[in-house]
Amino acid sequence: MTRITSRIKNVRQRLVDAACDCGRDPAQVALLAVSKTRPVEDIQSAMEAGLTCFGENYLQEALPKIEALSGEKISWHFIGPVQSNKTRDLAAHFDWVQSVDRLKVATRLSAQRSSSATPLNVCVQVNIDAEPQKAGVLPDDAELLCQAVSKLPQLRLRGLMIIPAASDDIEKQYSSFMAARQLFDQIRANGLPLDTLSMGMSGDLEAAVRAGSSMVRIGTDIFGPRP
Ligand SMILES: *Cc1c(COP(=O)(O)O)cnc(C)c1O
């Protein structure tokens, strides 16, 4: 077994354990492999272990990888900060953009997504702990942005993406994730059919699953520490 294969096995086991601990079905939590800074060969190893969804943060780094793997059945997720002058490439080459945090970016992505392609899947990124330096819409503004994004023709609003304040304290992690979960439930109750709550990384996947995550984004614990 390669190191990546055995790390993936570990992550899958953690997901199963975390889901079972709180009575959830592990199949309801998707695993997104965050391949930023990693070469194509590492992505291929992860594919051999059965992974099909990969997340990238930097457009210039991602494009050659997407090109090199263009024959493969991969779903590419953009999870980094979106600059408005990059939306055309994002709309053309990615299946998902999880880091939409303002209407201007969403409007551009919709306008630039080819009308012959399926709509681009998007999540609204929420700055759940209202950290001053962090990307994402503030929790109080999230629902309005979701309503606006949901009306754009070439986008399919799937849900929310969350990066909480960094903490080693599992109860702190959990309370941020629960705030996100409540926001998610509220937006759904008000009529938007969201199906994706993207939260949980290498250091906090257990707390995220307990709070109802439907997609964890794992880099370090699959590919090893980043350079
Ligand atoms: C890098 C990154 C991850 C993965 O983080 P790890 O701690 O390496 O698992 C997840 N989500 C986003 C948005 C990231 O930028």
PDB file of C-alpha atoms and ligand atoms in Angstrom:
ATOM      1  CA  MET A   1       0.000   0.000   0.000  1.00  0.00           C
ATOM      2  CA  THR A   2       1.295   3.472  -0.787  1.00  0.00           C
ATOM      3  CA  ARG A   3       1.360   6.080   1.938  1.00  0.00           C
ATOM      4  CA  ILE A   4      -1.481   7.937   0.307  1.00  0.00           C
ATOM      5  CA  THR A   5      -3.561   4.756   0.127  1.00  0.00           C
ATOM      6  CA  SER A   6      -3.018   4.001   3.783  1.00  0.00           C
ATOM      7  CA  ARG A   7      -3.725   7.595   4.829  1.00  0.00           C
ATOM      8  CA  ILE A   8      -6.985   7.498   2.869  1.00  0.00           C
ATOM      9  CA  LYS A   9      -7.898   4.278   4.627  1.00  0.00           C
ATOM     10  CA  ASN A  10      -7.325   6.027   7.967  1.00  0.00           C
ATOM     11  CA  VAL A  11      -9.384   9.053   6.998  1.00  0.00           C
ATOM     12  CA  ARG A  12     -12.224   6.821   5.835  1.00  0.00           C
ATOM     13  CA  GLN A  13     -12.132   4.978   9.136  1.00  0.00           C
ATOM     14  CA  ARG A  14     -12.230   8.272  11.054  1.00  0.00           C
ATOM     15  CA  LEU A  15     -15.269   9.287   9.004  1.00  0.00           C
ATOM     16  CA  VAL A  16     -17.030   6.001   9.718  1.00  0.00           C
ATOM     17  CA  ASP A  17     -16.237   6.268  13.436  1.00  0.00           C
ATOM     18  CA  ALA A  18     -17.325   9.898  13.634  1.00  0.00           C
ATOM     19  CA  ALA A  19     -20.583   9.179  11.830  1.00  0.00           C
ATOM     20  CA  CYS A  20     -21.373   6.082  13.882  1.00  0.00           C
ATOM     21  CA  ASP A  21     -20.628   7.930  17.142  1.00  0.00           C
ATOM     22  CA  CYS A  22     -23.485  10.303  16.447  1.00  0.00           C
ATOM     23  CA  GLY A  23     -25.837   7.910  14.680  1.00  0.00           C
ATOM     24  CA  ARG A  24     -25.261   9.228  11.168  1.00  0.00           C
ATOM     25  CA  ASP A  25     -24.835   7.179   8.005  1.00  0.00           C
ATOM     26  CA  PRO A  26     -21.177   7.553   6.901  1.00  0.00           C
ATOM     27  CA  ALA A  27     -22.335   7.390   3.277  1.00  0.00           C
ATOM     28  CA  GLN A  28     -23.935  10.808   3.808  1.00  0.00           C
ATOM     29  CA  VAL A  29     -20.528  12.476   4.209  1.00  0.00           C
ATOM     30  CA  ALA A  30     -18.590  12.997   0.976  1.00  0.00           C
ATOM     31  CA  LEU A  31     -14.800  13.093   1.019  1.00  0.00           C
ATOM     32  CA  LEU A  32     -13.132  15.884  -0.967  1.00  0.00           C
ATOM     33  CA  ALA A  33      -9.361  15.415  -1.307  1.00  0.00           C
ATOM     34  CA  VAL A  34      -7.621  18.791  -1.151  1.00  0.00           C
ATOM     35  CA  SER A  35      -4.768  18.441  -3.624  1.00  0.00           C
ATOM     36  CA  LYS A  36      -3.355  21.994  -3.506  1.00  0.00           C
ATOM     37  CA  THR A  37       0.465  22.000  -3.740  1.00  0.00           C
ATOM     38  CA  ARG A  38       0.404  18.293  -4.723  1.00  0.00           C
ATOM     39  CA  PRO A  39       1.618  16.892  -8.035  1.00  0.00           C
ATOM     40  CA  VAL A  40      -0.540  14.995 -10.525  1.00  0.00           C
ATOM     41  CA  GLU A  41       1.003  11.690  -9.402  1.00  0.00           C
ATOM     42  CA  ASP A  42      -0.413  12.147  -5.901  1.00  0.00           C
ATOM     43  CA  ILE A  43      -3.855  12.774  -7.336  1.00  0.00           C
ATOM     44  CA  GLN A  44      -3.497   9.599  -9.385  1.00  0.00           C
ATOM     45  CA  SER A  45      -2.615   7.635  -6.244  1.00  0.00           C
ATOM     46  CA  ALA A  46      -5.702   8.993  -4.510  1.00  0.00           C
ATOM     47  CA  MET A  47      -7.794   8.049  -7.541  1.00  0.00           C
ATOM     48  CA  GLU A  48      -6.478   4.497  -7.349  1.00  0.00           C
ATOM     49  CA  ALA A  49      -7.780   4.433  -3.788  1.00  0.00           C
ATOM     50  CA  GLY A  50     -11.199   5.361  -5.146  1.00  0.00           C
ATOM     51  CA  LEU A  51     -11.367   9.142  -4.663  1.00  0.00           C
ATOM     52  CA  THR A  52     -13.004  11.170  -7.420  1.00  0.00           C
ATOM     53  CA  CYS A  53     -13.441  14.665  -5.955  1.00  0.00           C
ATOM     54  CA  PHE A  54     -10.468  17.008  -5.684  1.00  0.00           C
ATOM     55  CA  GLY A  55     -10.186  20.504  -4.287  1.00  0.00           C
ATOM     56  CA  GLU A  56      -7.770  23.214  -5.402  1.00  0.00           C
ATOM     57  CA  ASN A  57      -7.118  26.722  -4.035  1.00  0.00           C
ATOM     58  CA  TYR A  58      -5.054  28.401  -6.728  1.00  0.00           C
ATOM     59  CA  LEU A  59      -6.242  28.684 -10.304  1.00  0.00           C
ATOM     60  CA  GLN A  60      -2.792  28.878 -11.913  1.00  0.00           C
ATOM     61  CA  GLU A  61      -1.688  25.753 -10.095  1.00  0.00           C
ATOM     62  CA  ALA A  62      -4.907  23.867 -10.797  1.00  0.00           C
ATOM     63  CA  LEU A  63      -5.242  24.430 -14.550  1.00  0.00           C
ATOM     64  CA  PRO A  64      -2.298  22.246 -15.655  1.00  0.00           C
ATOM     65  CA  LYS A  65      -3.425  19.457 -13.335  1.00  0.00           C
ATOM     66  CA  ILE A  66      -6.968  19.589 -14.677  1.00  0.00           C
ATOM     67  CA  GLU A  67      -5.546  19.522 -18.200  1.00  0.00           C
ATOM     68  CA  ALA A  68      -3.221  16.574 -17.439  1.00  0.00           C
ATOM     69  CA  LEU A  69      -6.114  14.570 -15.988  1.00  0.00           C
ATOM     70  CA  SER A  70      -8.722  15.648 -18.526  1.00  0.00           C
ATOM     71  CA  GLY A  71      -9.553  12.062 -19.552  1.00  0.00           C
ATOM     72  CA  GLU A  72     -10.425  11.075 -15.988  1.00  0.00           C
ATOM     73  CA  LYS A  73     -13.756  11.090 -14.230  1.00  0.00           C
ATOM     74  CA  ILE A  74     -12.936  13.753 -11.668  1.00  0.00           C
ATOM     75  CA  SER A  75     -15.080  16.394 -10.064  1.00  0.00           C
ATOM     76  CA  TRP A  76     -12.954  19.521  -9.539  1.00  0.00           C
ATOM     77  CA  HIS A  77     -13.841  21.867  -6.685  1.00  0.00           C
ATOM     78  CA  PHE A  78     -12.414  25.347  -6.347  1.00  0.00           C
ATOM     79  CA  ILE A  79     -12.077  26.209  -2.645  1.00  0.00           C
ATOM     80  CA  GLY A  80      -9.727  29.216  -2.626  1.00  0.00           C
ATOM     81  CA  PRO A  81     -10.388  32.949  -2.615  1.00  0.00           C
ATOM     82  CA  VAL A  82     -12.020  34.047  -5.881  1.00  0.00           C
ATOM     83  CA  GLN A  83     -10.676  37.100  -7.681  1.00  0.00           C
ATOM     84  CA  SER A  84     -13.185  38.520 -10.118  1.00  0.00           C
ATOM     85  CA  ASN A  85     -10.695  38.528 -12.984  1.00  0.00           C
ATOM     86  CA  LYS A  86     -10.389  34.705 -12.630  1.00  0.00           C
ATOM     87  CA  THR A  87     -14.055  33.826 -12.897  1.00  0.00           C
ATOM     88  CA  ARG A  88     -13.940  32.995 -16.592  1.00  0.00           C
ATOM     89  CA  ASP A  89     -11.407  30.204 -16.089  1.00  0.00           C
ATOM     90  CA  LEU A  90     -13.202  28.958 -12.996  1.00  0.00           C
ATOM     91  CA  ALA A  91     -16.494  28.781 -14.879  1.00  0.00           C
ATOM     92  CA  ALA A  92     -14.838  26.924 -17.751  1.00  0.00           C
ATOM     93  CA  HIS A  93     -12.724  24.363 -15.894  1.00  0.00           C
ATOM     94  CA  PHE A  94     -14.306  23.573 -12.534  1.00  0.00           C
ATOM     95  CA  ASP A  95     -17.400  21.572 -11.585  1.00  0.00           C
ATOM     96  CA  TRP A  96     -17.856  23.369  -8.279  1.00  0.00           C
ATOM     97  CA  VAL A  97     -16.851  26.711  -6.796  1.00  0.00           C
ATOM     98  CA  GLN A  98     -17.279  26.473  -3.024  1.00  0.00           C
ATOM     99  CA  SER A  99     -15.893  29.881  -2.141  1.00  0.00           C
ATOM    100  CA  VAL A 100     -18.473  32.319  -3.522  1.00  0.00           C
ATOM    101  CA  ASP A 101     -18.687  35.184  -1.043  1.00  0.00           C
ATOM    102  CA  ARG A 102     -20.133  38.092  -3.016  1.00  0.00           C
ATOM    103  CA  LEU A 103     -22.769  38.620  -5.652  1.00  0.00           C
ATOM    104  CA  LYS A 104     -20.387  40.180  -8.154  1.00  0.00           C
ATOM    105  CA  VAL A 105     -18.395  36.951  -8.366  1.00  0.00           C
ATOM    106  CA  ALA A 106     -21.541  34.819  -8.612  1.00  0.00           C
ATOM    107  CA  THR A 107     -22.977  36.990 -11.374  1.00  0.00           C
ATOM    108  CA  ARG A 108     -19.777  36.724 -13.378  1.00  0.00           C
ATOM    109  CA  LEU A 109     -19.544  32.952 -12.899  1.00  0.00           C
ATOM    110  CA  SER A 110     -23.107  32.531 -14.138  1.00  0.00           C
ATOM    111  CA  ALA A 111     -22.599  34.807 -17.136  1.00  0.00           C
ATOM    112  CA  GLN A 112     -19.346  33.089 -18.075  1.00  0.00           C
ATOM    113  CA  ARG A 113     -20.511  29.500 -17.659  1.00  0.00           C
ATOM    114  CA  SER A 114     -21.215  28.151 -21.116  1.00  0.00           C
ATOM    115  CA  SER A 115     -24.926  27.693 -21.785  1.00  0.00           C
ATOM    116  CA  SER A 116     -24.167  24.276 -23.263  1.00  0.00           C
ATOM    117  CA  ALA A 117     -22.573  23.091 -19.987  1.00  0.00           C
ATOM    118  CA  THR A 118     -24.454  21.937 -16.911  1.00  0.00           C
ATOM    119  CA  PRO A 119     -24.859  24.755 -14.389  1.00  0.00           C
ATOM    120  CA  LEU A 120     -21.841  25.334 -12.164  1.00  0.00           C
ATOM    121  CA  ASN A 121     -22.330  23.966  -8.638  1.00  0.00           C
ATOM    122  CA  VAL A 122     -21.624  26.621  -6.045  1.00  0.00           C
ATOM    123  CA  CYS A 123     -21.495  27.033  -2.298  1.00  0.00           C
ATOM    124  CA  VAL A 124     -21.619  30.303  -0.448  1.00  0.00           C
ATOM    125  CA  GLN A 125     -18.629  30.615   1.856  1.00  0.00           C
ATOM    126  CA  VAL A 126     -19.653  31.858   5.298  1.00  0.00           C
ATOM    127  CA  ASN A 127     -17.236  33.469   7.748  1.00  0.00           C
ATOM    128  CA  ILE A 128     -19.035  31.745  10.584  1.00  0.00           C
ATOM    129  CA  ASP A 129     -16.929  33.186  13.409  1.00  0.00           C
ATOM    130  CA  ALA A 130     -16.905  36.681  11.842  1.00  0.00           C
ATOM    131  CA  GLU A 131     -13.096  36.809  11.863  1.00  0.00           C
ATOM    132  CA  PRO A 132     -11.925  40.192  10.552  1.00  0.00           C
ATOM    133  CA  GLN A 133      -9.267  38.914   8.145  1.00  0.00           C
ATOM    134  CA  LYS A 134     -11.170  35.921   6.817  1.00  0.00           C
ATOM    135  CA  ALA A 135     -12.950  35.462   3.480  1.00  0.00           C
ATOM    136  CA  GLY A 136     -16.621  34.642   3.415  1.00  0.00           C
ATOM    137  CA  VAL A 137     -19.894  36.447   3.851  1.00  0.00           C
ATOM    138  CA  LEU A 138     -20.930  37.277   7.421  1.00  0.00           C
ATOM    139  CA  PRO A 139     -23.558  34.935   8.879  1.00  0.00           C
ATOM    140  CA  ASP A 140     -26.192  37.681   8.994  1.00  0.00           C
ATOM    141  CA  ASP A 141     -25.762  38.346   5.277  1.00  0.00           C
ATOM    142  CA  ALA A 142     -25.580  34.719   4.120  1.00  0.00           C
ATOM    143  CA  GLU A 143     -29.253  34.108   3.462  1.00  0.00           C
ATOM    144  CA  LEU A 144     -29.694  37.172   1.281  1.00  0.00           C
ATOM    145  CA  LEU A 145     -26.659  36.227  -0.776  1.00  0.00           C
ATOM    146  CA  CYS A 146     -27.984  32.668  -1.129  1.00  0.00           C
ATOM    147  CA  GLN A 147     -31.338  33.992  -2.345  1.00  0.00           C
ATOM    148  CA  ALA A 148     -29.616  36.118  -4.988  1.00  0.00           C
ATOM    149  CA  VAL A 149     -27.230  33.362  -6.087  1.00  0.00           C
ATOM    150  CA  SER A 150     -30.082  30.868  -6.391  1.00  0.00           C
ATOM    151  CA  LYS A 151     -31.669  33.033  -9.094  1.00  0.00           C
ATOM    152  CA  LEU A 152     -28.656  33.011 -11.412  1.00  0.00           C
ATOM    153  CA  PRO A 153     -29.368  30.785 -14.410  1.00  0.00           C
ATOM    154  CA  GLN A 154     -26.035  29.052 -14.929  1.00  0.00           C
ATOM    155  CA  LEU A 155     -25.353  28.386 -11.246  1.00  0.00           C
ATOM    156  CA  ARG A 156     -26.781  25.659  -9.051  1.00  0.00           C
ATOM    157  CA  LEU A 157     -26.606  26.717  -5.433  1.00  0.00           C
ATOM    158  CA  ARG A 158     -25.737  23.600  -3.431  1.00  0.00           C
ATOM    159  CA  GLY A 159     -25.033  24.910   0.051  1.00  0.00           C
ATOM    160  CA  LEU A 160     -22.588  26.535   2.403  1.00  0.00           C
ATOM    161  CA  MET A 161     -18.831  26.206   2.863  1.00  0.00           C
ATOM    162  CA  ILE A 162     -17.354  26.893   6.269  1.00  0.00           C
ATOM    163  CA  ILE A 163     -13.821  27.481   7.583  1.00  0.00           C
ATOM    164  CA  PRO A 164     -14.165  28.109  11.333  1.00  0.00           C
ATOM    165  CA  ALA A 165     -11.710  29.929  13.555  1.00  0.00           C
ATOM    166  CA  ALA A 166      -8.690  27.677  14.102  1.00  0.00           C
ATOM    167  CA  SER A 167      -8.903  25.796  17.389  1.00  0.00           C
ATOM    168  CA  ASP A 168      -7.667  22.528  18.886  1.00  0.00           C
ATOM    169  CA  ASP A 169     -10.598  22.486  21.275  1.00  0.00           C
ATOM    170  CA  ILE A 170     -13.180  20.067  19.925  1.00  0.00           C
ATOM    171  CA  GLU A 171     -16.059  21.780  21.755  1.00  0.00           C
ATOM    172  CA  LYS A 172     -15.092  25.153  20.249  1.00  0.00           C
ATOM    173  CA  GLN A 173     -14.909  23.536  16.826  1.00  0.00           C
ATOM    174  CA  TYR A 174     -18.293  21.955  17.397  1.00  0.00           C
ATOM    175  CA  SER A 175     -19.971  25.185  18.435  1.00  0.00           C
ATOM    176  CA  SER A 176     -18.765  26.977  15.268  1.00  0.00           C
ATOM    177  CA  PHE A 177     -19.979  24.080  13.148  1.00  0.00           C
ATOM    178  CA  MET A 178     -23.334  24.019  14.950  1.00  0.00           C
ATOM    179  CA  ALA A 179     -23.794  27.722  14.211  1.00  0.00           C
ATOM    180  CA  ALA A 180     -23.211  26.871  10.557  1.00  0.00           C
ATOM    181  CA  ARG A 181     -25.617  23.972  10.766  1.00  0.00           C
ATOM    182  CA  GLN A 182     -28.345  26.211  12.205  1.00  0.00           C
ATOM    183  CA  LEU A 183     -27.820  28.748   9.456  1.00  0.00           C
ATOM    184  CA  PHE A 184     -28.000  25.961   6.868  1.00  0.00           C
ATOM    185  CA  ASP A 185     -31.241  24.617   8.374  1.00  0.00           C
ATOM    186  CA  GLN A 186     -32.739  28.108   8.518  1.00  0.00           C
ATOM    187  CA  ILE A 187     -32.001  28.828   4.855  1.00  0.00           C
ATOM    188  CA  ARG A 188     -33.491  25.488   3.871  1.00  0.00           C
ATOM    189  CA  ALA A 189     -36.566  26.096   6.022  1.00  0.00           C
ATOM    190  CA  ASN A 190     -37.044  29.359   4.138  1.00  0.00           C
ATOM    191  CA  GLY A 191     -37.263  27.474   0.875  1.00  0.00           C
ATOM    192  CA  LEU A 192     -33.858  27.030  -0.751  1.00  0.00           C
ATOM    193  CA  PRO A 193     -33.138  23.354  -1.505  1.00  0.00           C
ATOM    194  CA  LEU A 194     -29.553  23.242  -0.212  1.00  0.00           C
ATOM    195  CA  ASP A 195     -27.987  19.775   0.002  1.00  0.00           C
ATOM    196  CA  THR A 196     -24.345  20.528   0.845  1.00  0.00           C
ATOM    197  CA  LEU A 197     -22.804  21.652   4.104  1.00  0.00           C
ATOM    198  CA  SER A 198     -19.083  21.635   3.344  1.00  0.00           C
ATOM    199  CA  MET A 199     -17.134  21.691   6.590  1.00  0.00           C
ATOM    200  CA  GLY A 200     -14.422  19.731   8.340  1.00  0.00           C
ATOM    201  CA  MET A 201     -10.703  19.528   7.562  1.00  0.00           C
ATOM    202  CA  SER A 202      -7.896  17.268   8.807  1.00  0.00           C
ATOM    203  CA  GLY A 203      -7.927  18.727  12.315  1.00  0.00           C
ATOM    204  CA  ASP A 204     -11.644  19.003  12.918  1.00  0.00           C
ATOM    205  CA  LEU A 205     -13.484  16.440  10.835  1.00  0.00           C
ATOM    206  CA  GLU A 206     -15.015  14.674  13.866  1.00  0.00           C
ATOM    207  CA  ALA A 207     -16.641  17.842  15.212  1.00  0.00           C
ATOM    208  CA  ALA A 208     -17.860  18.736  11.712  1.00  0.00           C
ATOM    209  CA  VAL A 209     -19.468  15.344  11.150  1.00  0.00           C
ATOM    210  CA  ARG A 210     -21.140  15.523  14.553  1.00  0.00           C
ATOM    211  CA  ALA A 211     -22.625  18.904  13.616  1.00  0.00           C
ATOM    212  CA  GLY A 212     -24.012  17.576  10.323  1.00  0.00           C
ATOM    213  CA  SER A 213     -21.343  18.110   7.672  1.00  0.00           C
ATOM    214  CA  SER A 214     -22.161  16.532   4.323  1.00  0.00           C
ATOM    215  CA  MET A 215     -18.682  17.047   2.841  1.00  0.00           C
ATOM    216  CA  VAL A 216     -15.296  17.145   4.512  1.00  0.00           C
ATOM    217  CA  ARG A 217     -12.275  18.678   2.763  1.00  0.00           C
ATOM    218  CA  ILE A 218      -9.103  16.814   3.667  1.00  0.00           C
ATOM    219  CA  GLY A 219      -5.592  17.743   2.535  1.00  0.00           C
ATOM    220  CA  THR A 220      -2.861  17.020   5.085  1.00  0.00           C
ATOM    221  CA  ASP A 221      -4.268  13.740   6.379  1.00  0.00           C
ATOM    222  CA  ILE A 222      -4.462  12.346   2.844  1.00  0.00           C
ATOM    223  CA  PHE A 223      -1.359  13.735   1.171  1.00  0.00           C
ATOM    224  CA  GLY A 224       0.886  14.472   4.156  1.00  0.00           C
ATOM    225  CA  PRO A 225       2.119  17.853   5.418  1.00  0.00           C
ATOM    226  CA  ARG A 226       2.312  20.581   2.776  1.00  0.00           C
ATOM    227  CA  PRO A 227       5.748  21.987   1.931  1.00  0.00           C
TER     228      PRO A 227
HETATM  229  C1  LIG B   1      -6.175  23.635   2.560  1.00  0.00           C
HETATM  230  C2  LIG B   1      -7.646  23.597   2.761  1.00  0.00           C
HETATM  231  C3  LIG B   1      -8.268  22.445   3.285  1.00  0.00           C
HETATM  232  C4  LIG B   1      -7.519  21.217   3.752  1.00  0.00           C
HETATM  233  O1  LIG B   1      -6.904  21.462   4.978  1.00  0.00           O
HETATM  234  P1  LIG B   1      -6.104  20.310   5.756  1.00  0.00           P
HETATM  235  O2  LIG B   1      -5.986  20.845   7.127  1.00  0.00           O
HETATM  236  O3  LIG B   1      -4.792  20.155   5.070  1.00  0.00           O
HETATM  237  O4  LIG B   1      -6.924  19.067   5.699  1.00  0.00           O
HETATM  238  C5  LIG B   1      -9.660  22.451   3.375  1.00  0.00           C
HETATM  239  N1  LIG B   1     -10.389  23.522   2.996  1.00  0.00           N
HETATM  240  C6  LIG B   1      -9.827  24.636   2.500  1.00  0.00           C
HETATM  241  C7  LIG B   1     -10.690  25.775   2.094  1.00  0.00           C
HETATM  242  C8  LIG B   1      -8.437  24.708   2.382  1.00  0.00           C
HETATM  243  O5  LIG B   1      -7.885  25.840   1.911  1.00  0.00           O
END
